[in-house]
Coordinates of C-alpha atoms and ligand atoms in Angstrom, one line a residue:
M1 CA -72.0 113.3 -107.1
C2 CA -70.9 110.6 -109.5
G3 CA -67.7 110.7 -111.5
I4 CA -67.1 110.0 -115.2
A5 CA -64.0 109.2 -117.1
G6 CA -63.6 108.1 -120.7
Y7 CA -60.4 107.5 -122.6
I8 CA -59.2 107.0 -126.2
G9 CA -55.5 107.0 -127.0
F10 CA -52.5 104.7 -127.0
R11 CA -52.4 103.6 -123.3
R12 CA -54.3 100.8 -121.7
A13 CA -57.8 102.3 -121.2
D14 CA -58.5 100.4 -118.0
E15 CA -55.4 101.7 -116.3
V16 CA -56.0 105.3 -117.3
I17 CA -59.7 105.1 -116.3
I18 CA -59.0 103.5 -112.9
S19 CA -56.4 106.2 -112.1
A20 CA -58.8 108.9 -113.3
L21 CA -61.6 107.5 -111.2
K22 CA -59.3 107.4 -108.2
R23 CA -58.7 111.1 -108.6
L24 CA -62.5 111.6 -108.2
E25 CA -62.7 109.5 -105.0
Y26 CA -62.8 112.5 -102.7
R27 CA -66.3 113.2 -104.0
G28 CA -67.6 110.0 -102.4
Y29 CA -69.1 107.0 -104.2
D30 CA -70.6 103.7 -103.3
S31 CA -69.9 101.6 -106.4
W32 CA -67.9 101.8 -109.7
G33 CA -67.4 100.2 -113.0
I34 CA -65.4 100.2 -116.3
A35 CA -66.2 99.1 -119.9
V36 CA -63.3 98.7 -122.3
K37 CA -63.6 97.9 -126.1
H38 CA -61.8 94.7 -126.8
G39 CA -61.9 93.7 -130.5
N40 CA -65.6 93.9 -131.3
E41 CA -66.7 93.2 -127.8
I42 CA -67.2 95.2 -124.6
R43 CA -65.4 93.9 -121.5
L44 CA -67.0 95.1 -118.3
I45 CA -66.4 95.1 -114.6
K46 CA -68.6 96.5 -111.9
R47 CA -67.9 96.6 -108.1
V48 CA -69.5 97.8 -104.9
G49 CA -67.3 99.7 -102.5
A50 CA -63.9 101.3 -103.0
I51 CA -61.7 100.9 -106.0
G52 CA -58.7 100.0 -103.8
D53 CA -55.6 98.7 -105.6
A54 CA -55.7 99.8 -109.3
K55 CA -53.3 97.1 -110.3
A56 CA -55.7 94.4 -109.2
Y57 CA -57.9 94.8 -112.2
N58 CA -57.2 93.6 -115.7
V59 CA -60.3 94.5 -117.6
A60 CA -59.0 94.1 -121.1
D61 CA -56.1 95.0 -123.3
G62 CA -57.8 97.9 -125.2
N63 CA -57.2 101.6 -125.4
L64 CA -60.8 102.9 -125.6
G65 CA -63.1 102.8 -122.6
V66 CA -65.4 104.5 -120.1
G67 CA -65.7 104.3 -116.3
H68 CA -67.8 105.7 -113.5
T69 CA -68.0 106.1 -109.8
R70 CA -71.6 106.0 -108.6
W71 CA -73.2 107.9 -105.8
A72 CA -76.5 106.1 -105.8
T73 CA -79.7 108.1 -106.7
H74 CA -82.1 105.7 -108.5
G75 CA -81.7 102.3 -107.0
K76 CA -79.5 101.0 -104.2
P77 CA -75.7 100.7 -104.4
S78 CA -75.2 97.3 -106.2
E79 CA -73.2 95.8 -109.0
I80 CA -76.3 95.7 -111.2
N81 CA -77.0 99.4 -110.6
A82 CA -73.4 100.5 -111.0
H83 CA -72.4 102.0 -114.4
P84 CA -71.6 101.4 -117.2
H85 CA -75.0 100.3 -118.4
T86 CA -75.5 98.4 -121.6
D87 CA -78.3 97.9 -124.1
C88 CA -80.0 94.6 -125.0
S89 CA -77.2 93.6 -127.5
G90 CA -74.5 94.4 -125.0
K91 CA -72.7 96.4 -127.7
I92 CA -73.4 99.8 -126.2
A93 CA -72.0 101.0 -122.9
V94 CA -73.1 104.3 -121.2
V95 CA -71.9 106.2 -118.1
H96 CA -74.0 109.1 -116.9
N97 CA -74.2 111.8 -114.3
G98 CA -77.3 113.7 -113.5
I99 CA -81.0 112.8 -113.2
I100 CA -83.3 111.8 -116.1
S101 CA -86.6 113.1 -114.7
N102 CA -88.8 111.4 -117.4
F103 CA -87.0 108.0 -117.1
Q104 CA -90.0 106.2 -115.8
S105 CA -92.2 106.9 -118.8
L106 CA -89.3 106.3 -121.2
R107 CA -88.6 103.0 -119.5
E108 CA -92.3 101.9 -119.8
E109 CA -92.2 103.0 -123.5
L110 CA -89.0 101.0 -124.2
E111 CA -90.3 97.9 -122.3
N112 CA -93.5 98.0 -124.4
R113 CA -91.2 97.8 -127.4
G114 CA -89.5 94.7 -126.0
H115 CA -86.4 96.2 -124.3
E116 CA -85.4 94.3 -121.2
F117 CA -83.9 96.2 -118.3
K118 CA -81.5 94.9 -115.7
S119 CA -81.1 97.8 -113.3
E120 CA -83.2 100.2 -111.3
T121 CA -81.3 103.2 -112.7
D122 CA -82.5 106.1 -114.8
T123 CA -79.3 105.8 -116.9
E124 CA -80.1 102.4 -118.4
V125 CA -82.9 104.0 -120.5
I126 CA -80.1 106.0 -122.3
A127 CA -78.4 102.8 -123.5
H128 CA -81.7 101.4 -124.8
L129 CA -82.6 104.7 -126.5
I130 CA -79.2 104.8 -128.3
E131 CA -79.7 101.2 -129.3
E132 CA -83.1 102.0 -130.9
N133 CA -81.6 104.9 -132.8
Y134 CA -78.4 103.2 -133.9
G135 CA -78.0 102.5 -137.6
G136 CA -74.2 102.6 -137.8
D137 CA -73.7 106.2 -136.8
L138 CA -73.1 106.5 -133.0
K139 CA -73.2 110.3 -132.9
E140 CA -76.5 110.4 -134.7
A141 CA -77.9 107.8 -132.3
V142 CA -76.8 109.7 -129.2
E143 CA -78.2 112.9 -130.6
K144 CA -81.6 111.3 -131.2
A145 CA -81.5 109.6 -127.7
V146 CA -80.7 112.8 -125.8
S147 CA -83.4 114.7 -127.6
R148 CA -85.8 112.4 -125.6
L149 CA -84.3 113.1 -122.2
R150 CA -85.6 115.5 -119.6
G151 CA -83.5 116.5 -116.6
S152 CA -79.7 116.7 -116.5
Y153 CA -76.9 114.6 -118.0
A154 CA -73.3 114.3 -118.7
L155 CA -72.8 111.1 -120.5
V156 CA -70.1 109.2 -122.4
T157 CA -70.9 106.2 -124.5
L158 CA -69.1 103.6 -126.7
H159 CA -70.1 101.0 -129.2
A160 CA -68.2 97.8 -129.4
E161 CA -67.9 98.1 -133.2
R162 CA -66.8 101.8 -133.4
D163 CA -63.4 103.2 -132.7
E164 CA -64.8 106.3 -131.0
L165 CA -66.4 107.8 -127.9
V166 CA -69.5 110.0 -128.0
A167 CA -70.3 112.3 -125.2
A168 CA -73.1 114.8 -124.4
R169 CA -73.7 117.4 -121.7
Y170 CA -76.7 119.2 -120.4
K171 CA -76.7 120.8 -116.9
S172 CA -74.1 118.4 -115.6
P173 CA -70.4 119.2 -116.0
L174 CA -68.1 117.5 -118.5
V175 CA -64.6 118.5 -119.5
L176 CA -62.4 117.2 -122.3
G177 CA -58.6 116.8 -121.7
V178 CA -56.6 117.2 -124.8
G179 CA -53.3 115.3 -124.8
D180 CA -50.8 114.2 -127.4
E181 CA -52.7 111.7 -129.5
E182 CA -54.9 110.8 -126.5
W183 CA -58.1 112.3 -125.1
I184 CA -59.7 111.9 -121.8
I185 CA -63.2 113.1 -121.0
A186 CA -64.3 113.5 -117.4
S187 CA -66.9 115.0 -115.1
D188 CA -64.1 116.9 -113.2
V189 CA -60.7 118.3 -113.9
P190 CA -58.8 116.2 -111.3
A191 CA -59.5 113.1 -113.4
I192 CA -57.6 114.6 -116.3
L193 CA -54.6 116.4 -114.8
D194 CA -52.3 113.3 -114.6
Y195 CA -52.4 113.2 -118.4
T196 CA -52.8 116.7 -119.6
S197 CA -53.5 120.2 -118.3
R198 CA -55.1 121.3 -121.6
V199 CA -58.9 121.2 -121.2
V200 CA -62.0 122.2 -123.1
Y201 CA -65.0 123.0 -120.9
L202 CA -68.1 121.6 -122.6
E203 CA -71.3 123.6 -122.5
D204 CA -75.0 122.6 -122.3
G205 CA -76.1 121.1 -125.5
D206 CA -72.6 120.0 -126.6
L207 CA -72.1 116.7 -128.3
V208 CA -68.5 115.5 -128.6
V209 CA -67.1 112.8 -130.9
L210 CA -63.6 111.6 -129.9
R211 CA -61.6 109.6 -132.4
R212 CA -57.9 108.6 -132.6
N213 CA -57.1 111.5 -135.0
G214 CA -58.9 114.2 -133.0
F215 CA -62.3 115.4 -131.7
E216 CA -65.3 117.3 -132.9
I217 CA -67.8 119.3 -130.9
W218 CA -71.3 119.7 -132.2
S219 CA -74.0 122.0 -130.9
G220 CA -77.5 122.7 -132.3
G221 CA -76.7 120.4 -135.3
K222 CA -73.5 122.4 -136.3
K223 CA -69.9 121.6 -135.8
I224 CA -68.3 124.3 -133.5
E225 CA -65.0 125.2 -132.1
R226 CA -64.3 125.5 -128.4
R227 CA -61.1 127.0 -127.0
A228 CA -58.7 124.7 -125.0
E229 CA -57.5 126.3 -121.8
T230 CA -54.4 125.4 -119.8
I231 CA -55.3 124.6 -116.2
P232 CA -52.8 126.1 -113.8
W233 CA -54.1 124.2 -110.7
S234 CA -52.5 121.4 -108.8
I235 CA -54.6 118.2 -108.4
E236 CA -55.6 119.3 -104.9
D237 CA -56.8 122.7 -106.1
A238 CA -58.7 121.0 -108.9
E239 CA -60.6 118.7 -106.4
K240 CA -62.0 121.9 -105.0
G241 CA -62.9 123.1 -108.5
G242 CA -60.6 126.0 -108.1
Y243 CA -62.3 127.1 -104.8
E244 CA -60.1 127.6 -101.8
H245 CA -62.3 125.3 -99.7
F246 CA -64.8 122.6 -100.2
M247 CA -67.3 124.6 -98.1
L248 CA -67.2 127.5 -100.6
K249 CA -67.5 125.1 -103.5
E250 CA -70.5 123.4 -101.9
I251 CA -72.2 126.7 -101.2
H252 CA -71.7 127.5 -104.9
E253 CA -73.3 124.1 -105.9
T254 CA -76.5 125.1 -104.2
P255 CA -78.4 126.4 -107.3
R256 CA -77.8 123.0 -108.9
V257 CA -78.7 121.1 -105.8
I258 CA -82.1 123.0 -105.7
E259 CA -82.7 122.2 -109.4
D260 CA -81.9 118.5 -108.9
T261 CA -84.1 118.2 -105.8
L262 CA -86.9 120.0 -107.5
F263 CA -86.4 117.7 -110.6
E264 CA -86.8 114.8 -108.3
Y265 CA -90.1 115.8 -106.8
L266 CA -91.7 118.4 -109.1
S267 CA -93.1 117.9 -112.6
E268 CA -96.5 119.4 -113.3
D269 CA -97.4 118.7 -109.7
I270 CA -95.5 117.8 -106.5
E271 CA -94.5 114.2 -107.0
I272 CA -94.2 113.2 -103.3
D273 CA -96.2 110.3 -102.1
V274 CA -97.5 111.6 -98.8
S275 CA -99.3 108.4 -97.8
F276 CA -97.0 108.5 -94.7
S277 CA -99.3 111.3 -93.4
A278 CA -102.6 109.3 -93.5
G279 CA -104.3 109.3 -90.2
I280 CA -101.7 111.1 -88.2
S281 CA -102.5 113.7 -85.4
E282 CA -99.0 115.1 -85.0
V283 CA -95.5 115.3 -86.4
V284 CA -92.4 114.9 -84.3
F285 CA -89.1 115.9 -85.9
I286 CA -85.9 114.2 -84.6
A287 CA -82.5 115.4 -85.7
C288 CA -79.2 116.9 -84.7
G289 CA -77.2 120.1 -85.5
T290 CA -78.0 121.7 -88.8
S291 CA -80.6 119.0 -89.5
Y292 CA -82.3 120.0 -86.2
H293 CA -82.5 123.6 -87.5
A294 CA -84.0 122.3 -90.8
S295 CA -86.6 120.6 -88.6
L296 CA -87.5 123.8 -86.8
I297 CA -88.1 125.4 -90.2
G298 CA -90.1 122.3 -91.1
K299 CA -92.2 122.8 -88.0
Y300 CA -92.9 126.4 -88.9
L301 CA -93.9 125.4 -92.5
I302 CA -96.1 122.5 -91.6
E303 CA -97.9 124.3 -88.8
K304 CA -98.4 127.4 -90.9
L305 CA -99.5 125.6 -94.1
T306 CA -101.3 122.5 -92.8
G307 CA -102.4 123.2 -89.2
I308 CA -101.0 119.8 -88.1
P309 CA -99.3 120.2 -84.7
V310 CA -95.5 119.7 -84.8
R311 CA -92.8 119.1 -82.1
V312 CA -89.1 119.2 -82.7
E313 CA -86.8 117.1 -80.5
F314 CA -83.0 116.9 -80.4
A315 CA -82.5 113.2 -81.2
S316 CA -80.1 112.9 -78.3
E317 CA -82.8 114.1 -75.9
F318 CA -85.6 112.1 -77.5
I319 CA -83.7 108.9 -76.7
Y320 CA -84.0 109.5 -73.0
H321 CA -87.1 111.7 -72.8
Q322 CA -89.2 109.2 -74.8
P323 CA -92.2 111.6 -74.9
P324 CA -95.8 110.3 -75.3
L325 CA -96.6 110.1 -79.0
H326 CA -100.2 110.1 -80.3
R327 CA -100.7 108.8 -83.8
A328 CA -97.4 110.5 -84.7
L329 CA -95.4 110.7 -87.8
A330 CA -91.7 110.9 -86.7
I331 CA -89.6 112.7 -89.3
A332 CA -85.9 112.1 -89.0
I333 CA -83.8 114.5 -90.9
T334 CA -80.2 113.5 -91.5
Q335 CA -77.7 114.4 -94.2
S336 CA -75.5 111.4 -93.6
G337 CA -78.2 108.9 -92.6
E338 CA -75.6 107.6 -90.0
T339 CA -75.9 110.0 -87.1
A340 CA -76.0 107.6 -84.1
D341 CA -78.4 109.7 -82.0
T342 CA -80.8 110.1 -84.9
L343 CA -80.8 106.4 -85.7
E344 CA -81.4 105.5 -82.1
A345 CA -84.2 108.1 -81.8
M346 CA -85.8 106.6 -84.9
R347 CA -85.7 103.1 -83.4
I348 CA -87.3 104.4 -80.2
A349 CA -90.0 106.4 -82.2
K350 CA -90.9 103.1 -83.9
K351 CA -91.1 101.3 -80.6
L352 CA -93.4 104.0 -79.3
G353 CA -95.7 103.4 -82.2
A354 CA -94.8 106.2 -84.5
R355 CA -94.7 105.9 -88.3
T356 CA -91.3 107.0 -89.5
L357 CA -90.1 109.1 -92.5
A358 CA -86.4 109.8 -93.1
I359 CA -85.2 112.8 -95.1
V360 CA -81.7 111.7 -96.1
N361 CA -79.0 112.6 -98.5
V362 CA -77.0 109.3 -98.6
L363 CA -78.8 106.5 -100.5
G364 CA -78.7 103.2 -98.7
S365 CA -77.5 104.7 -95.4
T366 CA -78.7 103.1 -92.1
A367 CA -81.5 105.7 -91.6
T368 CA -83.1 104.6 -94.9
R369 CA -83.2 101.0 -93.7
I370 CA -84.8 101.9 -90.4
A371 CA -87.5 104.3 -91.7
D372 CA -90.9 103.2 -93.0
H373 CA -90.7 105.9 -95.7
V374 CA -87.7 107.7 -97.2
L375 CA -87.4 111.0 -99.2
Y376 CA -84.0 111.8 -100.6
T377 CA -82.4 115.2 -100.9
R378 CA -80.2 115.5 -104.0
A379 CA -77.3 117.5 -102.6
G380 CA -74.6 115.0 -103.7
P381 CA -71.7 114.2 -101.5
E382 CA -70.8 116.9 -99.0
I383 CA -67.2 117.0 -98.0
S384 CA -66.8 120.0 -95.8
V385 CA -67.8 119.3 -92.2
A386 CA -70.1 122.3 -92.2
A387 CA -73.5 121.3 -93.7
T388 CA -74.4 123.9 -96.4
K389 CA -75.9 122.7 -99.6
S390 CA -77.4 119.6 -97.8
F391 CA -79.3 122.0 -95.4
I392 CA -80.8 123.9 -98.4
A393 CA -81.8 120.6 -100.0
Q394 CA -83.5 119.5 -96.8
L395 CA -85.5 122.8 -96.8
I396 CA -86.6 122.2 -100.4
V397 CA -88.0 118.8 -99.5
L398 CA -89.7 120.3 -96.5
Y399 CA -91.3 123.0 -98.6
L400 CA -92.6 120.4 -101.0
I401 CA -94.1 118.3 -98.2
A402 CA -95.7 121.3 -96.5
L403 CA -97.2 122.5 -99.8
K404 CA -98.4 119.1 -100.7
L405 CA -100.1 118.6 -97.3
S406 CA -101.5 122.1 -97.2
G407 CA -105.2 122.6 -97.8
M408 CA -104.4 125.8 -99.7
P409 CA -106.2 126.5 -103.0
G410 CA -104.4 125.1 -106.0
S411 CA -103.7 128.6 -107.4
D412 CA -101.9 129.6 -104.2
V413 CA -99.8 126.4 -104.2
N414 CA -98.9 127.0 -107.8
R415 CA -97.8 130.5 -107.1
L416 CA -95.5 129.3 -104.4
I417 CA -94.2 126.5 -106.6
D418 CA -93.4 129.0 -109.3
E419 CA -91.5 131.1 -106.7
L420 CA -89.6 127.9 -105.7
R421 CA -88.7 127.2 -109.3
I422 CA -86.8 130.5 -109.6
M423 CA -85.0 129.9 -106.3
P424 CA -81.8 128.8 -108.1
E425 CA -81.7 132.1 -109.8
L426 CA -82.1 134.0 -106.5
V427 CA -79.3 132.0 -104.9
R428 CA -77.1 132.8 -107.9
K429 CA -77.8 136.5 -107.3
I430 CA -76.7 136.2 -103.7
L431 CA -73.5 134.4 -104.8
G432 CA -72.9 137.3 -107.2
R433 CA -72.8 139.6 -104.2
E434 CA -70.3 137.5 -102.4
D435 CA -67.7 140.2 -102.4
E436 CA -69.9 142.6 -100.4
I437 CA -70.6 139.8 -97.9
R438 CA -66.8 139.1 -97.6
Q439 CA -66.2 142.8 -96.8
T440 CA -68.8 142.7 -94.0
A441 CA -67.4 139.4 -92.7
E442 CA -63.9 140.7 -92.6
R443 CA -65.0 143.5 -90.3
L444 CA -66.5 141.0 -87.9
A445 CA -63.5 138.7 -87.8
T446 CA -61.8 140.4 -84.8
F447 CA -64.8 139.9 -82.4
E448 CA -65.0 136.9 -80.0
N449 CA -68.8 137.0 -79.4
M450 CA -71.8 137.5 -81.6
M451 CA -75.5 137.4 -81.2
Y452 CA -77.9 136.3 -84.0
I453 CA -81.5 137.3 -83.8
G454 CA -84.7 136.8 -85.7
R455 CA -88.5 136.4 -85.3
G456 CA -90.8 133.7 -86.7
I457 CA -89.0 131.8 -89.4
G458 CA -86.1 134.1 -88.7
V459 CA -85.4 132.3 -85.4
P460 CA -84.2 129.0 -86.8
I461 CA -82.5 130.9 -89.6
A462 CA -80.6 132.8 -86.8
M463 CA -79.8 129.5 -85.0
E464 CA -78.4 127.9 -88.1
G465 CA -76.4 131.1 -88.9
A466 CA -74.9 131.1 -85.4
L467 CA -74.0 127.4 -85.6
K468 CA -72.2 127.9 -88.9
M469 CA -70.3 130.9 -87.4
K470 CA -69.2 129.1 -84.2
E471 CA -68.4 125.8 -86.0
I472 CA -65.9 127.2 -88.5
S473 CA -64.7 130.5 -87.1
Y474 CA -64.6 129.5 -83.4
I475 CA -66.3 132.8 -82.5
H476 CA -68.8 132.3 -79.7
A477 CA -72.2 132.9 -81.5
E478 CA -75.6 132.6 -79.8
A479 CA -79.0 132.8 -81.4
Y480 CA -82.1 134.2 -79.7
P481 CA -85.6 135.1 -80.7
A482 CA -85.4 138.9 -80.9
G483 CA -88.2 139.3 -78.3
E484 CA -86.2 137.3 -75.8
L485 CA -83.2 139.7 -75.6
K486 CA -84.8 141.8 -72.9
H487 CA -85.2 138.7 -70.7
G488 CA -81.5 138.2 -70.2
P489 CA -79.2 138.4 -73.2
F490 CA -79.3 142.2 -73.3
A491 CA -76.7 142.0 -70.5
L492 CA -74.3 140.6 -73.1
L493 CA -74.7 143.3 -75.7
G494 CA -72.3 146.3 -76.2
K495 CA -69.6 147.4 -78.5
K496 CA -67.8 144.0 -78.3
T497 CA -70.8 141.9 -79.4
P498 CA -72.0 142.5 -82.9
V499 CA -75.6 141.4 -83.6
I500 CA -76.7 139.7 -86.9
A501 CA -80.4 140.3 -87.5
S502 CA -82.5 138.5 -90.0
L503 CA -85.4 140.7 -91.2
I504 CA -88.2 138.7 -92.6
P505 CA -90.7 140.5 -94.8
D506 CA -93.8 139.4 -92.9
E507 CA -95.8 140.4 -89.8
T508 CA -92.6 140.4 -87.7
Y509 CA -90.9 143.1 -89.7
E510 CA -91.9 146.2 -87.8
I511 CA -91.3 144.7 -84.4
M512 CA -87.9 143.4 -85.5
L513 CA -87.0 147.0 -86.5
N514 CA -87.9 148.1 -83.0
N515 CA -85.7 145.3 -81.6
I516 CA -82.8 146.4 -83.8
K517 CA -83.2 150.0 -82.4
E518 CA -83.1 148.6 -78.9
V519 CA -79.9 146.7 -79.8
K520 CA -78.4 149.8 -81.3
A521 CA -79.1 151.7 -78.1
R522 CA -76.7 149.1 -76.4
E523 CA -74.0 150.2 -78.9
S524 CA -73.7 146.8 -80.6
I525 CA -72.7 146.8 -84.3
V526 CA -75.7 145.5 -86.2
V527 CA -75.5 143.6 -89.5
A528 CA -79.0 143.1 -91.0
V529 CA -79.9 140.5 -93.6
A530 CA -82.7 142.2 -95.5
E531 CA -84.4 142.4 -98.9
E532 CA -82.7 144.3 -101.7
D533 CA -85.2 147.1 -101.9
D534 CA -85.5 147.6 -98.1
R535 CA -84.6 151.3 -97.6
E536 CA -85.9 151.5 -94.1
V537 CA -83.5 149.1 -92.3
E538 CA -80.4 150.9 -93.5
K539 CA -81.3 153.9 -91.4
Y540 CA -80.8 151.8 -88.2
V541 CA -78.0 149.4 -88.8
D542 CA -74.3 149.4 -89.6
H543 CA -74.2 146.9 -92.6
V544 CA -77.0 145.4 -94.7
I545 CA -76.5 142.1 -96.5
R546 CA -79.0 142.3 -99.4
V547 CA -80.9 139.2 -100.5
P548 CA -83.4 139.1 -103.4
K549 CA -87.1 139.5 -102.7
T550 CA -89.0 136.3 -102.2
E551 CA -92.0 134.9 -100.3
H552 CA -91.4 135.1 -96.6
I553 CA -91.3 131.3 -96.1
F554 CA -88.5 131.0 -98.7
T555 CA -86.3 133.5 -96.9
A556 CA -85.0 130.4 -95.0
V557 CA -83.0 129.7 -98.2
T558 CA -81.9 133.2 -99.2
H559 CA -80.9 134.3 -95.7
S560 CA -79.2 131.0 -94.9
I561 CA -77.0 131.3 -98.0
A562 CA -76.0 134.8 -97.0
L563 CA -75.2 133.6 -93.5
Q564 CA -73.2 130.7 -94.7
L565 CA -71.1 133.0 -96.8
L566 CA -70.8 135.4 -93.8
A567 CA -69.5 132.6 -91.6
Y568 CA -67.2 131.3 -94.3
Y569 CA -65.5 134.6 -95.0
T570 CA -65.2 135.4 -91.2
A571 CA -63.5 132.1 -90.6
R572 CA -61.2 132.6 -93.7
K573 CA -60.1 136.0 -92.4
R574 CA -59.3 134.3 -89.1
G575 CA -57.2 131.7 -90.9
C576 CA -59.3 128.8 -89.6
E577 CA -59.2 125.3 -91.0
I578 CA -62.6 125.7 -92.5
D579 CA -63.3 122.2 -94.0
K580 CA -62.2 120.3 -91.0
P581 CA -62.9 122.4 -87.9
R582 CA -61.3 121.2 -84.7
N583 CA -63.0 118.5 -82.6
L584 CA -65.7 117.9 -85.3
A585 CA -66.5 115.0 -87.6
K586 CA -68.6 115.0 -90.7
S587 CA -70.6 112.0 -89.6
V588 CA -71.2 111.6 -85.8
T589 CA -71.5 107.9 -85.4
V590 CA -71.3 107.8 -81.6
E591 CA -74.0 108.7 -79.1
Ligands
M6R601 O1 -75.7 113.8 -91.0 P1 -76.6 114.6 -90.1 O2 -77.5 115.6 -90.8 O3 -77.5 113.7 -89.2 O4 -75.7 115.4 -89.1 C1 -76.2 116.1 -88.0 C2 -75.1 117.1 -87.5 O5 -74.0 116.4 -87.0 C3 -74.6 118.1 -88.6 O6 -75.7 118.8 -89.1 C4 -73.7 119.1 -88.0 O7 -74.4 119.9 -87.1 C5 -73.0 119.9 -89.1 N1 -71.6 119.8 -89.0 C6 -73.3 121.4 -89.0 O8 -72.7 122.1 -90.0

């Protein structure tokens, strides 16, 4: 996710802002920029790549400014697309985090009224909207501009002729640092802590005016008070947002990630251009690790909802196997867009005549340059090696593709979309039960082997659950379709091997219960992931992790969140180095 810093006070704004942005570097970014008020002008620099040596930049001798680190969403990483963005007069500068979902229509409207745009970003419309509404009062202009925005934003703006900053927040974080005769506003606490530990957490709908003699917060047209709190964290704690590990922080970001990914592709209808599917006879997924498991779920969804035959290949195997492809759409799923095996498999798929689509989290990554078509997940930077929020974002894109391609009646599609829209709430409910999951996890932490089982969509859910467990806790965890246990793995079961069972509320439910009874007969401890009102399963298992009721296809989200937390708390109890597990890298750039 992008980073924001704005400053007004007695120090040089460029120095404060650069040091604040450097505190946000851990979040990842591809470009950055600063605007400083100098007399009645704005001095601006924008760069692609890392900030590097803060001393190398001398933007202007002023003490009011804004800055931004950008993680590209709309438009490639480039100086033009980097923030701050300015209006036609060059007097207004804006930095923004979030996604403006109606930016295209706003842009057309503004262009029709003569505004000229320089970048491909959604943010630039904000600068032009403020310009249109500016009549000498910046707060009023920002208020009017944000009333036109749909989506999410945290934004800070300055006008070259005003000695103030105006900021606004809706569904994207913004905190105000309150110093002695200086104020720093930022998207994240680490950017502030070098200057002050007193912060005000802004809330949705807040509008803030920062002047040299103080600040005002407005909400719903009224001036309001918000309490300043003293942050007890070190900078390192603050980078993790107060969470003990990035992995936990990232799991907690999932509701917002789902909202952002849905914003991107869902308005009245599913806004995914599926021209990539024209004339195809089959789909072949190519991916590695967690993205491979997302692909298996994609296969389940596409085959169930569209009838198109789907194969899933490990990218590393596809490279050598080079299977025959027949009018194929090759879908590469990759969070980083840089996994060497996936990139090579994409090149080979193209050579074999397939059309390629990449589902990627990192804008401008190599996969996006190889693929014929690209769909982005909106997970933001993921720092922990274990893929969590990015996996869920991949699933959301897959749901939307499968629903868009399905021949289902519109009313059925709409019902499923409505269910998807409430998914962030369901995930928040699971996060609210974290403590129960922690208790179960802590009972599992002494074992050295585990078996994950499921049926139907429960099989890839189990595979991903087992991968998370082994990757971060170093417990040997295998995953099997429950029906396969009797063909060999039963020999492994017993008191020393707990079994984690995903119970999906579909046609597999009854037979899964039978499988669980068979497992219990081998004396294994059984932990079931099941719906909150399932009173049957508790008769047969040792622990139940409850997840909210949802359509069976969406259990891939609810169950996976529960299993991510289970793995996290097991690893934590074992004292593992969760964010950087031994022998693993976040991006696997070698074959
Ligand atoms: O960036 P990618 O999605 O291509 O990465 C693929 C795998 O390396 C990755 O999913 C890996 O399995 C994760 N660390 C699992 O948590």
